[in-house]
PDB file of C-alpha atoms and ligand atoms in Angstrom:
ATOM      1  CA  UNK A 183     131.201  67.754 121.380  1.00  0.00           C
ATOM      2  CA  UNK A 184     133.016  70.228 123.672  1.00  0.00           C
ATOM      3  CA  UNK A 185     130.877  73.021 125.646  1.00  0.00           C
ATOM      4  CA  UNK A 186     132.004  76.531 124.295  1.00  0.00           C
ATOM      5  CA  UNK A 187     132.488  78.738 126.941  1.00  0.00           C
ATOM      6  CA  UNK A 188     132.077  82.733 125.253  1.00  0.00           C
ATOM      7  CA  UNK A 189     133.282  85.588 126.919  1.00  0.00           C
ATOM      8  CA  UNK A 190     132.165  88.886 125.211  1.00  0.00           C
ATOM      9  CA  UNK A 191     133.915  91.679 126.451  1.00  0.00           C
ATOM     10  CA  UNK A 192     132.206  94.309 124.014  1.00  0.00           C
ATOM     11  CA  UNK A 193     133.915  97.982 124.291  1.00  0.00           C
ATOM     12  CA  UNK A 194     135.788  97.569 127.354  1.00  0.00           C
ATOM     13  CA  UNK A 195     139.611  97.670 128.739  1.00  0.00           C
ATOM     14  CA  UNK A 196     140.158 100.938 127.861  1.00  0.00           C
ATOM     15  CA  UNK A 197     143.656 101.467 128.353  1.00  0.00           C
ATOM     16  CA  UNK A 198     146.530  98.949 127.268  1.00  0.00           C
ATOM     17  CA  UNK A 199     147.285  99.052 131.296  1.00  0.00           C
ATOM     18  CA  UNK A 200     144.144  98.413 132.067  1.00  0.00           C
ATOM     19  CA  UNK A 201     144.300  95.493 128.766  1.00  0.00           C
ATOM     20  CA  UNK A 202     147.525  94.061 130.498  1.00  0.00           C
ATOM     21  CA  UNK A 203     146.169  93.566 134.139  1.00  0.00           C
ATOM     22  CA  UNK A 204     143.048  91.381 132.566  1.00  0.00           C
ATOM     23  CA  UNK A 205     145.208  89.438 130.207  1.00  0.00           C
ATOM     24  CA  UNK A 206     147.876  89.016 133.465  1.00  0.00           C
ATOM     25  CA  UNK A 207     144.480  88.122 135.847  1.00  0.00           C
ATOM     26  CA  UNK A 208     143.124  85.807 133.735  1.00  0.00           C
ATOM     27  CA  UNK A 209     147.089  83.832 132.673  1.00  0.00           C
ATOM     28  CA  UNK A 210     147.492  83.655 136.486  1.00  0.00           C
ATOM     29  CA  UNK A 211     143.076  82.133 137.376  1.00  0.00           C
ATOM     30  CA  UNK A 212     144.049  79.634 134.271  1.00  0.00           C
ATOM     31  CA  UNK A 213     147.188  78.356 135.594  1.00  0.00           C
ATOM     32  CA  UNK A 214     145.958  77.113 138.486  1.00  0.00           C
ATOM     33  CA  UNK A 215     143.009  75.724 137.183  1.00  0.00           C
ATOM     34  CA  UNK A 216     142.405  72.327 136.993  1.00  0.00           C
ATOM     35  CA  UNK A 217     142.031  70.430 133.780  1.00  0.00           C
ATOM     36  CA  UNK A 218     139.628  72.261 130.885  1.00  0.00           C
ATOM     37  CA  UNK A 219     137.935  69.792 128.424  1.00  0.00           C
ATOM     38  CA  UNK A 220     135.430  72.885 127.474  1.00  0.00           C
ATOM     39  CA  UNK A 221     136.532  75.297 125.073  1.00  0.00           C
ATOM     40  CA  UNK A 222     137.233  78.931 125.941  1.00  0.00           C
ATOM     41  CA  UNK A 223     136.413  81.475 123.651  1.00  0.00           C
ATOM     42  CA  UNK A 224     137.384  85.215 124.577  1.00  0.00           C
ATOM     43  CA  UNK A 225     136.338  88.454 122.304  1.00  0.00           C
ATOM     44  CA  UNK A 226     137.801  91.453 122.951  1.00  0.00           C
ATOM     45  CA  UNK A 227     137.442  94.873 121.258  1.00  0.00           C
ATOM     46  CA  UNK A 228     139.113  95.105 117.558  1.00  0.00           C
ATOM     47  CA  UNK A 229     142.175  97.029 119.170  1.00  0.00           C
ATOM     48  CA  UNK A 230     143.444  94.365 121.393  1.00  0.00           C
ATOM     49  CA  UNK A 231     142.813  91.056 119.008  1.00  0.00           C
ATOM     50  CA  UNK A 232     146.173  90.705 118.171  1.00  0.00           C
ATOM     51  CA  UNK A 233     147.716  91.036 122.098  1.00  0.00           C
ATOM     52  CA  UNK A 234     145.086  88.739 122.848  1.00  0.00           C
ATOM     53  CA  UNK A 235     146.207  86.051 119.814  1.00  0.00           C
ATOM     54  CA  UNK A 236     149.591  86.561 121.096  1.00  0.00           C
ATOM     55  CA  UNK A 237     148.905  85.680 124.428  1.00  0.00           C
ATOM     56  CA  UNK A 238     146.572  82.720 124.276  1.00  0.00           C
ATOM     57  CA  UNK A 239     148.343  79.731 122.440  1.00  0.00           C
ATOM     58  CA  UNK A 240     147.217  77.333 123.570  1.00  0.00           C
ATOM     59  CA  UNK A 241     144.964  74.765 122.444  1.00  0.00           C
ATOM     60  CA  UNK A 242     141.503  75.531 124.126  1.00  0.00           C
ATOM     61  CA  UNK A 243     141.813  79.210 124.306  1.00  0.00           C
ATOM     62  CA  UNK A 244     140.628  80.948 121.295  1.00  0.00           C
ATOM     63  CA  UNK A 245     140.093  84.765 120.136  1.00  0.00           C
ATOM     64  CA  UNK A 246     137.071  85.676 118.447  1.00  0.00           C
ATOM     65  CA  UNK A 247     135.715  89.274 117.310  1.00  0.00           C
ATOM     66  CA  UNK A 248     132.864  90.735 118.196  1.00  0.00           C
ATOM     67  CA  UNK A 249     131.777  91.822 114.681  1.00  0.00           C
ATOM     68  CA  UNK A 250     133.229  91.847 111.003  1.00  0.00           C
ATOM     69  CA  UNK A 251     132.356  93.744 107.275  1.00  0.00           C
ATOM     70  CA  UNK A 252     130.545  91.282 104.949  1.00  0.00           C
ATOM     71  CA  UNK A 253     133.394  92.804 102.132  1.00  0.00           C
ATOM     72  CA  UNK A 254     136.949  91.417 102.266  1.00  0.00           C
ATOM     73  CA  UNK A 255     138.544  94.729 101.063  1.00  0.00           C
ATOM     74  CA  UNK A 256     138.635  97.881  99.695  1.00  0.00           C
ATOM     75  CA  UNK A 257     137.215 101.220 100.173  1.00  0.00           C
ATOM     76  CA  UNK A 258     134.920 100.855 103.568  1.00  0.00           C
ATOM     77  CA  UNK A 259     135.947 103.589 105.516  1.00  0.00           C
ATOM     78  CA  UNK A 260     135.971 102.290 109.354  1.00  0.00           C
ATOM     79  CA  UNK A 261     135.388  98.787 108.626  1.00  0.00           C
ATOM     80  CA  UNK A 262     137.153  95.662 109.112  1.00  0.00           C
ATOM     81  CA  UNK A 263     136.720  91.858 107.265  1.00  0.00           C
ATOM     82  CA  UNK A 264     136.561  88.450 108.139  1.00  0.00           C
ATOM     83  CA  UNK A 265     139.817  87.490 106.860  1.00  0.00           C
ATOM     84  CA  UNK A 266     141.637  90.730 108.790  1.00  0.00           C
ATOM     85  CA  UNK A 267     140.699  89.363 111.734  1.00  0.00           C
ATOM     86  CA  UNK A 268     141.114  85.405 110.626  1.00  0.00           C
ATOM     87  CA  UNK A 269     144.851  86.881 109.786  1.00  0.00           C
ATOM     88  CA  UNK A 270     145.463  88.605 113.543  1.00  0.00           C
ATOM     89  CA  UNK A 271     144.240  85.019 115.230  1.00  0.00           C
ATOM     90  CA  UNK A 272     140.516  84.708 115.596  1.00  0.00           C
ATOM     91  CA  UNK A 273     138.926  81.917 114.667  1.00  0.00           C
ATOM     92  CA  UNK A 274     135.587  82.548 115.933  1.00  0.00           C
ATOM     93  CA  UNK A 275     133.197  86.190 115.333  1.00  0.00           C
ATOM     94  CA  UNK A 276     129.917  87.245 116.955  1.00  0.00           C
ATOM     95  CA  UNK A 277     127.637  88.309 114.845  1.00  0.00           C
ATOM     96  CA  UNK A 278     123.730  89.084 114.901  1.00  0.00           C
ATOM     97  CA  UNK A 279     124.393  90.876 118.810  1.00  0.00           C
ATOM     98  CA  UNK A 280     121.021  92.309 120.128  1.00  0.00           C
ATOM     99  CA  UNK A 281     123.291  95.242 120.378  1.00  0.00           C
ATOM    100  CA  UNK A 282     124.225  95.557 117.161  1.00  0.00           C
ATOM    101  CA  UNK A 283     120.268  95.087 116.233  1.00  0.00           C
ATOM    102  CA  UNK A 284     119.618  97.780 118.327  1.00  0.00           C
ATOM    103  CA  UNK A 285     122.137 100.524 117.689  1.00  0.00           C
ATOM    104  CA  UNK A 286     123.470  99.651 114.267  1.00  0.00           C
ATOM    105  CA  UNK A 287     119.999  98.818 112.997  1.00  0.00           C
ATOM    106  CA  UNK A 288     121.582  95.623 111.323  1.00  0.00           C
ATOM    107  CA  UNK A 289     118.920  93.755 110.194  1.00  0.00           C
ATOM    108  CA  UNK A 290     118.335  89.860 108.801  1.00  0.00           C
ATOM    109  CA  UNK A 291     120.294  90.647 105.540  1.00  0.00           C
ATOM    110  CA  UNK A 292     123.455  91.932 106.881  1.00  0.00           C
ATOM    111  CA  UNK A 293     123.564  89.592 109.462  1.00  0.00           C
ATOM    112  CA  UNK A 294     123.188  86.953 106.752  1.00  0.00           C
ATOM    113  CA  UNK A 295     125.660  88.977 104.408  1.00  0.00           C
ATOM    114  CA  UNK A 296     128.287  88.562 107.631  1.00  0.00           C
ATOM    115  CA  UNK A 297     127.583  84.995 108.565  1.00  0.00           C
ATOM    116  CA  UNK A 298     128.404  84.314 104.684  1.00  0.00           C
ATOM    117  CA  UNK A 299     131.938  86.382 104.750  1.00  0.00           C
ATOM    118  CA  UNK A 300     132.611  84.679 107.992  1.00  0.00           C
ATOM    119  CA  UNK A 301     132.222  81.352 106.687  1.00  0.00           C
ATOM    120  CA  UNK A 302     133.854  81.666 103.300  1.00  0.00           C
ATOM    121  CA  UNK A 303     136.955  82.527 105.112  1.00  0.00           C
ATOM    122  CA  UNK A 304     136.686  79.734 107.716  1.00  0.00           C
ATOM    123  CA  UNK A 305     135.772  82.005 110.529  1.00  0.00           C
ATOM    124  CA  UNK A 306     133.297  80.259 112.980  1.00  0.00           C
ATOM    125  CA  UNK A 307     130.213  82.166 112.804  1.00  0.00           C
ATOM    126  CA  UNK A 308     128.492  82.760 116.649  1.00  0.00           C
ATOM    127  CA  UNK A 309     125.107  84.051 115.541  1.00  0.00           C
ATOM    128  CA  UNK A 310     122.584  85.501 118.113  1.00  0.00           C
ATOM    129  CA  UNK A 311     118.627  85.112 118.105  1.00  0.00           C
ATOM    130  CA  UNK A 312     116.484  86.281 120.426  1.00  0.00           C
ATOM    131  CA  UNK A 313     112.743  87.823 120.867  1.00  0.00           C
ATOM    132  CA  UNK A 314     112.416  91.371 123.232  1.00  0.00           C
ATOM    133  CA  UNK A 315     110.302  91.514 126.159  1.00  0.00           C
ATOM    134  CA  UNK A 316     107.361  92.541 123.858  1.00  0.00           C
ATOM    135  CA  UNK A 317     107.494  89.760 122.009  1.00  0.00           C
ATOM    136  CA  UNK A 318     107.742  87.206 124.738  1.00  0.00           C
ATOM    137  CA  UNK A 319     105.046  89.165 126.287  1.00  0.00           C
ATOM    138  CA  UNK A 320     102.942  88.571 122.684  1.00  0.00           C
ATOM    139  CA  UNK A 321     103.661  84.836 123.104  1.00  0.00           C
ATOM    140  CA  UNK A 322     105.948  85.574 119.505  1.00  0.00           C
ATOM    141  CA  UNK A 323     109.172  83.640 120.872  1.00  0.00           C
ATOM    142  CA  UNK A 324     109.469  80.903 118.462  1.00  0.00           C
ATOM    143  CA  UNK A 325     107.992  82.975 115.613  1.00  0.00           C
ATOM    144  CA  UNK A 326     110.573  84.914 116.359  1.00  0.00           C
ATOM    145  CA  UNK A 327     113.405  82.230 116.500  1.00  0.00           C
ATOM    146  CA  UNK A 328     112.432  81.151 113.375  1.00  0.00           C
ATOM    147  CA  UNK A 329     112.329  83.883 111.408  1.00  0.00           C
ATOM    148  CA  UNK A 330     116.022  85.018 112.630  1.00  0.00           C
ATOM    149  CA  UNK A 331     117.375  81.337 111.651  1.00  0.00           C
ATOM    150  CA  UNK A 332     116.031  81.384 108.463  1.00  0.00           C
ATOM    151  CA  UNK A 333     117.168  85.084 107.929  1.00  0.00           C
ATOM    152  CA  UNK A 334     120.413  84.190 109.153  1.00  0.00           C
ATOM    153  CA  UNK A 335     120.939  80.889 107.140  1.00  0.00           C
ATOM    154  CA  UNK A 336     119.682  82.170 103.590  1.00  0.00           C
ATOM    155  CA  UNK A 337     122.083  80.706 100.929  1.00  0.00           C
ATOM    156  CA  UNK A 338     124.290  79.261 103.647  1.00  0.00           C
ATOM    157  CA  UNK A 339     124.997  75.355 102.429  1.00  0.00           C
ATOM    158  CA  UNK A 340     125.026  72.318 104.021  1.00  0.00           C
ATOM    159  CA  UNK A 341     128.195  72.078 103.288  1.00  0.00           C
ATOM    160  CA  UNK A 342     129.088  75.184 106.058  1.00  0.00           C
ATOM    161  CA  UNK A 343     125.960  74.475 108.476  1.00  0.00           C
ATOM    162  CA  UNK A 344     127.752  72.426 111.141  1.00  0.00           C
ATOM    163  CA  UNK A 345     130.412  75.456 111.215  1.00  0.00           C
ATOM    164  CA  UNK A 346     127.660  77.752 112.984  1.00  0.00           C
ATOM    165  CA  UNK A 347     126.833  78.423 116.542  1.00  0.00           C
ATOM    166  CA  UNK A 348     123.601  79.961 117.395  1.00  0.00           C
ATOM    167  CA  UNK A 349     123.204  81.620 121.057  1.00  0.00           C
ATOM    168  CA  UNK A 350     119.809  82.190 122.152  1.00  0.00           C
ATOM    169  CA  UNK A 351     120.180  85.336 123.721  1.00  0.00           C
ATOM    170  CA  UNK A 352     116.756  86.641 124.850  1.00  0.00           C
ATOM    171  CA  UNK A 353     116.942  90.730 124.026  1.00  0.00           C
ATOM    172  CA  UNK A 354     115.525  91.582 127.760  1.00  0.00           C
ATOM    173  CA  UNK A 355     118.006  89.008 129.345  1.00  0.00           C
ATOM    174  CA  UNK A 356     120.882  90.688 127.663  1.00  0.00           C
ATOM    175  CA  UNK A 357     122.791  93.477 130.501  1.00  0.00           C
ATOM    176  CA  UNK A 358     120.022  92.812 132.844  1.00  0.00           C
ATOM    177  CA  UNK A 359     119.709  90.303 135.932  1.00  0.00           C
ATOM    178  CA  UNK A 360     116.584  88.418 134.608  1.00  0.00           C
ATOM    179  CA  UNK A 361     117.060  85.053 133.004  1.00  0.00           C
ATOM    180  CA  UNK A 362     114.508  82.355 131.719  1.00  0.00           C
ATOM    181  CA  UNK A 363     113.261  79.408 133.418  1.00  0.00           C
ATOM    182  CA  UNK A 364     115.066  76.073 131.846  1.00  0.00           C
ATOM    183  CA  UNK A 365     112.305  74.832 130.611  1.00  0.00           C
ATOM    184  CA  UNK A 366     112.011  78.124 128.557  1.00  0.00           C
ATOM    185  CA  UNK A 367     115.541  77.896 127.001  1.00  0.00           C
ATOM    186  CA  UNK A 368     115.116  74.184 126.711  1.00  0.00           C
ATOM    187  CA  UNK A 369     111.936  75.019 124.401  1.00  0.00           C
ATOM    188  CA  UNK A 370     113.796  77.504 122.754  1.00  0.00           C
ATOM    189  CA  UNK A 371     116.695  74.841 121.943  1.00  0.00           C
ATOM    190  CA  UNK A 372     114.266  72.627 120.060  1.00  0.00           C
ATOM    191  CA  UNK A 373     112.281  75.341 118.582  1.00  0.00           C
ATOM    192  CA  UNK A 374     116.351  75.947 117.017  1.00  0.00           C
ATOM    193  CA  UNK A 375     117.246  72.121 116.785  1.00  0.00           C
ATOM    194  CA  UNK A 376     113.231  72.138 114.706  1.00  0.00           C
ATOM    195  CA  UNK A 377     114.470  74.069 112.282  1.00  0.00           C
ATOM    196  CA  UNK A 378     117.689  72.900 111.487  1.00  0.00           C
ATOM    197  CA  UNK A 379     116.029  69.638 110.917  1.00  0.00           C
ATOM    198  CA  UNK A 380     113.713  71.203 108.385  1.00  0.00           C
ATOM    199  CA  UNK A 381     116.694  73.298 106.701  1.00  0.00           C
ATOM    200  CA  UNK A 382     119.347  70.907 106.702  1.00  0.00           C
ATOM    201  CA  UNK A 383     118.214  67.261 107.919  1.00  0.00           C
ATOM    202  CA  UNK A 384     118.749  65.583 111.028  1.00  0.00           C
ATOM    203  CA  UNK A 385     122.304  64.748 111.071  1.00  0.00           C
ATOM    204  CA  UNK A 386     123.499  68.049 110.205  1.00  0.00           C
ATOM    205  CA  UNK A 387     121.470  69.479 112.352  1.00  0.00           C
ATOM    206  CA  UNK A 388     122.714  67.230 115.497  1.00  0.00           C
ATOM    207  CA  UNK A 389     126.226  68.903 114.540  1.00  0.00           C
ATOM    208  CA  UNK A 390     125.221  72.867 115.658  1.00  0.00           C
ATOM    209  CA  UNK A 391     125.790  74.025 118.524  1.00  0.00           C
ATOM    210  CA  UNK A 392     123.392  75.773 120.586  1.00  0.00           C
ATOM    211  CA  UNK A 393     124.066  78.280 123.439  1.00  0.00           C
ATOM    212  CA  UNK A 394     122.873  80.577 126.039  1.00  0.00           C
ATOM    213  CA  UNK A 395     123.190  84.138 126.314  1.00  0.00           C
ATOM    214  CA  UNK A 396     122.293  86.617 128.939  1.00  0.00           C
ATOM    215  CA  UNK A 397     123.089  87.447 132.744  1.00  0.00           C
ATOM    216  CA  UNK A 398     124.568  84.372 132.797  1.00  0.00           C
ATOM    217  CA  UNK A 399     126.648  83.952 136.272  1.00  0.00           C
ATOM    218  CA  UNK A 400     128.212  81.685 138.099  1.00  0.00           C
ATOM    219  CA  UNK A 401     125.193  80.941 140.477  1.00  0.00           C
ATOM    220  CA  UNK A 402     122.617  80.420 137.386  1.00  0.00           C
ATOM    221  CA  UNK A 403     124.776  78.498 135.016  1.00  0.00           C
ATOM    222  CA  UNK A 404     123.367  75.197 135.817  1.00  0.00           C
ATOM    223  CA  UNK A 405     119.830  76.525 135.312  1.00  0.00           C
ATOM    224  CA  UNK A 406     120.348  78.601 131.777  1.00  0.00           C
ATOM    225  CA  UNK A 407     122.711  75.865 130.257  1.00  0.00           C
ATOM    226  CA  UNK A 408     122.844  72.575 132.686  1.00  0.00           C
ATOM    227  CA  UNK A 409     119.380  72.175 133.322  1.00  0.00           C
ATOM    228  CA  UNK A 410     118.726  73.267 129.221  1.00  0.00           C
ATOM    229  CA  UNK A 411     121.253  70.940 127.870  1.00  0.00           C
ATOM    230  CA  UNK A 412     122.727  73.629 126.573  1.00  0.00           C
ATOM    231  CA  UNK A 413     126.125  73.386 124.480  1.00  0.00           C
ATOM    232  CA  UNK A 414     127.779  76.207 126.503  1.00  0.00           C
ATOM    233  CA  UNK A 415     127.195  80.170 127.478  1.00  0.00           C
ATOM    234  CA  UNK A 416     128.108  83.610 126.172  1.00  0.00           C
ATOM    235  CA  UNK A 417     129.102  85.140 128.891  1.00  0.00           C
ATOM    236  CA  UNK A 418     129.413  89.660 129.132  1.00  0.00           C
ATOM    237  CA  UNK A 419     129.936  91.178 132.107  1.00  0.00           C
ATOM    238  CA  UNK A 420     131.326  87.874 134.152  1.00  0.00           C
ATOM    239  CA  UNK A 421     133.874  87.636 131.831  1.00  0.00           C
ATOM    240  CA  UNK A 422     135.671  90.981 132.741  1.00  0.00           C
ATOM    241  CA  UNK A 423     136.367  88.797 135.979  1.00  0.00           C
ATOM    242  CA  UNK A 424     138.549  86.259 134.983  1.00  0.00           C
ATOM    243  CA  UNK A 425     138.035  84.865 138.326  1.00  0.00           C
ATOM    244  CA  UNK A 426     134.637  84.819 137.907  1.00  0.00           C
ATOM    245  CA  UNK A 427     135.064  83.617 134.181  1.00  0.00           C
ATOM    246  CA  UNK A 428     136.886  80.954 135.127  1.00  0.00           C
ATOM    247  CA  UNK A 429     134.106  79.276 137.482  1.00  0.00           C
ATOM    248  CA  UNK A 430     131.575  79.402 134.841  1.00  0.00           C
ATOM    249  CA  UNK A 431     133.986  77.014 133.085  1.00  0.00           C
ATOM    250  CA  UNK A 432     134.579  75.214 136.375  1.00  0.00           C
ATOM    251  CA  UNK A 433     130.671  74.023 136.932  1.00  0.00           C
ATOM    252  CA  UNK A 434     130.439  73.178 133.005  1.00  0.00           C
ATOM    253  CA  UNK A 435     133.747  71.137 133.070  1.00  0.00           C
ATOM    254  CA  UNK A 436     132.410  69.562 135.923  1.00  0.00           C
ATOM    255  CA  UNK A 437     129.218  68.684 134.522  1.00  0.00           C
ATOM    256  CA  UNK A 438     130.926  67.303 131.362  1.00  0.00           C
ATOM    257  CA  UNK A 439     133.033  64.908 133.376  1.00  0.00           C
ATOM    258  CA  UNK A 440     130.140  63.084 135.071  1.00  0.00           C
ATOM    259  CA  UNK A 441     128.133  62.834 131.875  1.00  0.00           C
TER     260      UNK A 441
HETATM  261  P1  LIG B 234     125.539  90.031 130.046  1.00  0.00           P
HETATM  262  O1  LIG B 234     126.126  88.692 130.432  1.00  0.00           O
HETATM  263  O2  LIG B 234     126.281  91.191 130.601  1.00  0.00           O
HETATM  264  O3  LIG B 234     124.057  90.068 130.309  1.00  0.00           O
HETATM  265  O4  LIG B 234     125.715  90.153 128.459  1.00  0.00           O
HETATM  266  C1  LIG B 234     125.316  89.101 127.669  1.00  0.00           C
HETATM  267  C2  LIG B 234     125.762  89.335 126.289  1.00  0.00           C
HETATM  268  O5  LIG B 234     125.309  90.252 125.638  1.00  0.00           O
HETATM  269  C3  LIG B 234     126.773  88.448 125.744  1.00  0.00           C
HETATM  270  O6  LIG B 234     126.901  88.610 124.365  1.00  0.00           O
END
């Protein structure tokens, strides 16, 4: 199973010059890197989805969005579906974003609602869990991880299960310089992997990927996803540096050809 290397750009590149010199940066970093098993996965603001599709062709560079309407059409002033931005490229969408929790108040049932629209129109689904720092702090992690999965996966079949990516992405990690211990995400992972097992049975569950979100750098990959056995990272504010980007994906790609 390839790693899945995530770069979420949320609302940045505000200008299509400032757009062009990323999208020129990052062409130029990928060229003259060395061979990429893992996959890349880059989500840009709704605006610049389609420069982006245009741009990356080829085979392990994908587009994703960074959020989608659980309705396919019709009168939703503002809003944009699944299958808009399947048409435009992506094949990927973030959804469930501590972000969004926060300032959107989306709760379990949209999030679910989203996942569903996402999958019915063969968009992979990159669904984020993760407890605050009060919650950790209350011991509530894997209460918490569990009740988000389940919330998340309501009505979603077997059939679709192996199609979604989870990315533990612990609320006080997110925009901040702390990250967990190993051990902690590696918990987390089979707290996920747990209740999959329950939900879906073993096999199916094997299938899902799980990754890592939050401050994650070049300097702690091995820890939060390494260490974790983690199936990649979702990457923020690295991944304005394509440089920087780029050695994420170096030290997994390395760590995938000596397994
Ligand atoms: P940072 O990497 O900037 O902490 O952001 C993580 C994130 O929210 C990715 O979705």
């Amino acid at each position: 199973m390839s790693k899945l290397i995530v770069g979420n750009l949320k609302m940045n590149l505000l200008t299509i010059a400032e757009r062009d010199r990323y999208l020129e940066s990052f062409e130029r970093e990928l060229k003259n890197f060395p061979e990429n098993k893992a996959k890349i996965i880059l989500c840009p603001p709704f605006v610049h989805l389609e420069k982006f599709s245009e741009k990356f062709k080829m085979e392990n560079v994908s587009i994703g969005a960074q959020n989608i309407f659980w309705e396919e059409r019709g009168s939703f002033t503002g809003e944009i579906s699944s299958l808009m931005v399947k048409n435009i490229g992506c094949k990927y969408v973030i959804l469930g974003h501590s972000e969004r929790r926060k300032y959107f108040s989306e709760s379990g049932e949209i999030i679910n609602a989203k996942i569903k629209a996402a999958l019915q129109d063969n968009l992979t689904p990159i669904v984020c869990i993760g407890e605050s720092q009060a919650e950790r702090n209350d011991g509530d992690t894997a209460e918490i991880i569990v009740a988000q999965i389940n919330q998340s996966l309501k009505d979603v079949p077997i059939s679709k299960i192996t199609e979604v990516v989870f990315a533990y992405e612990p609320v006080w990690a997110v925009g901040s310089d702390a990250i967990p211990t190993g051990n902690d995400i590696l918990e987390v992972r089979i707290t996920i992997k747990k209740t999959l097992v329950e939900k879906y049975g073993a096999s199916a569950a094997e299938k899902v990927r799980i990754l890592y979100g939050g401050s994650v750098n070049s300097k702690n990959v091995a820890q939060v996803c390494v260490e974790p056995q983690m199936d990649g990272v979702l990457v923020g504010r690295e991944s304005l540096i394509p440089n920087e980007f780029l050695k994420i994906v170096e030290i997994i790609n390395a760590i995938r050809n000596n397994e």
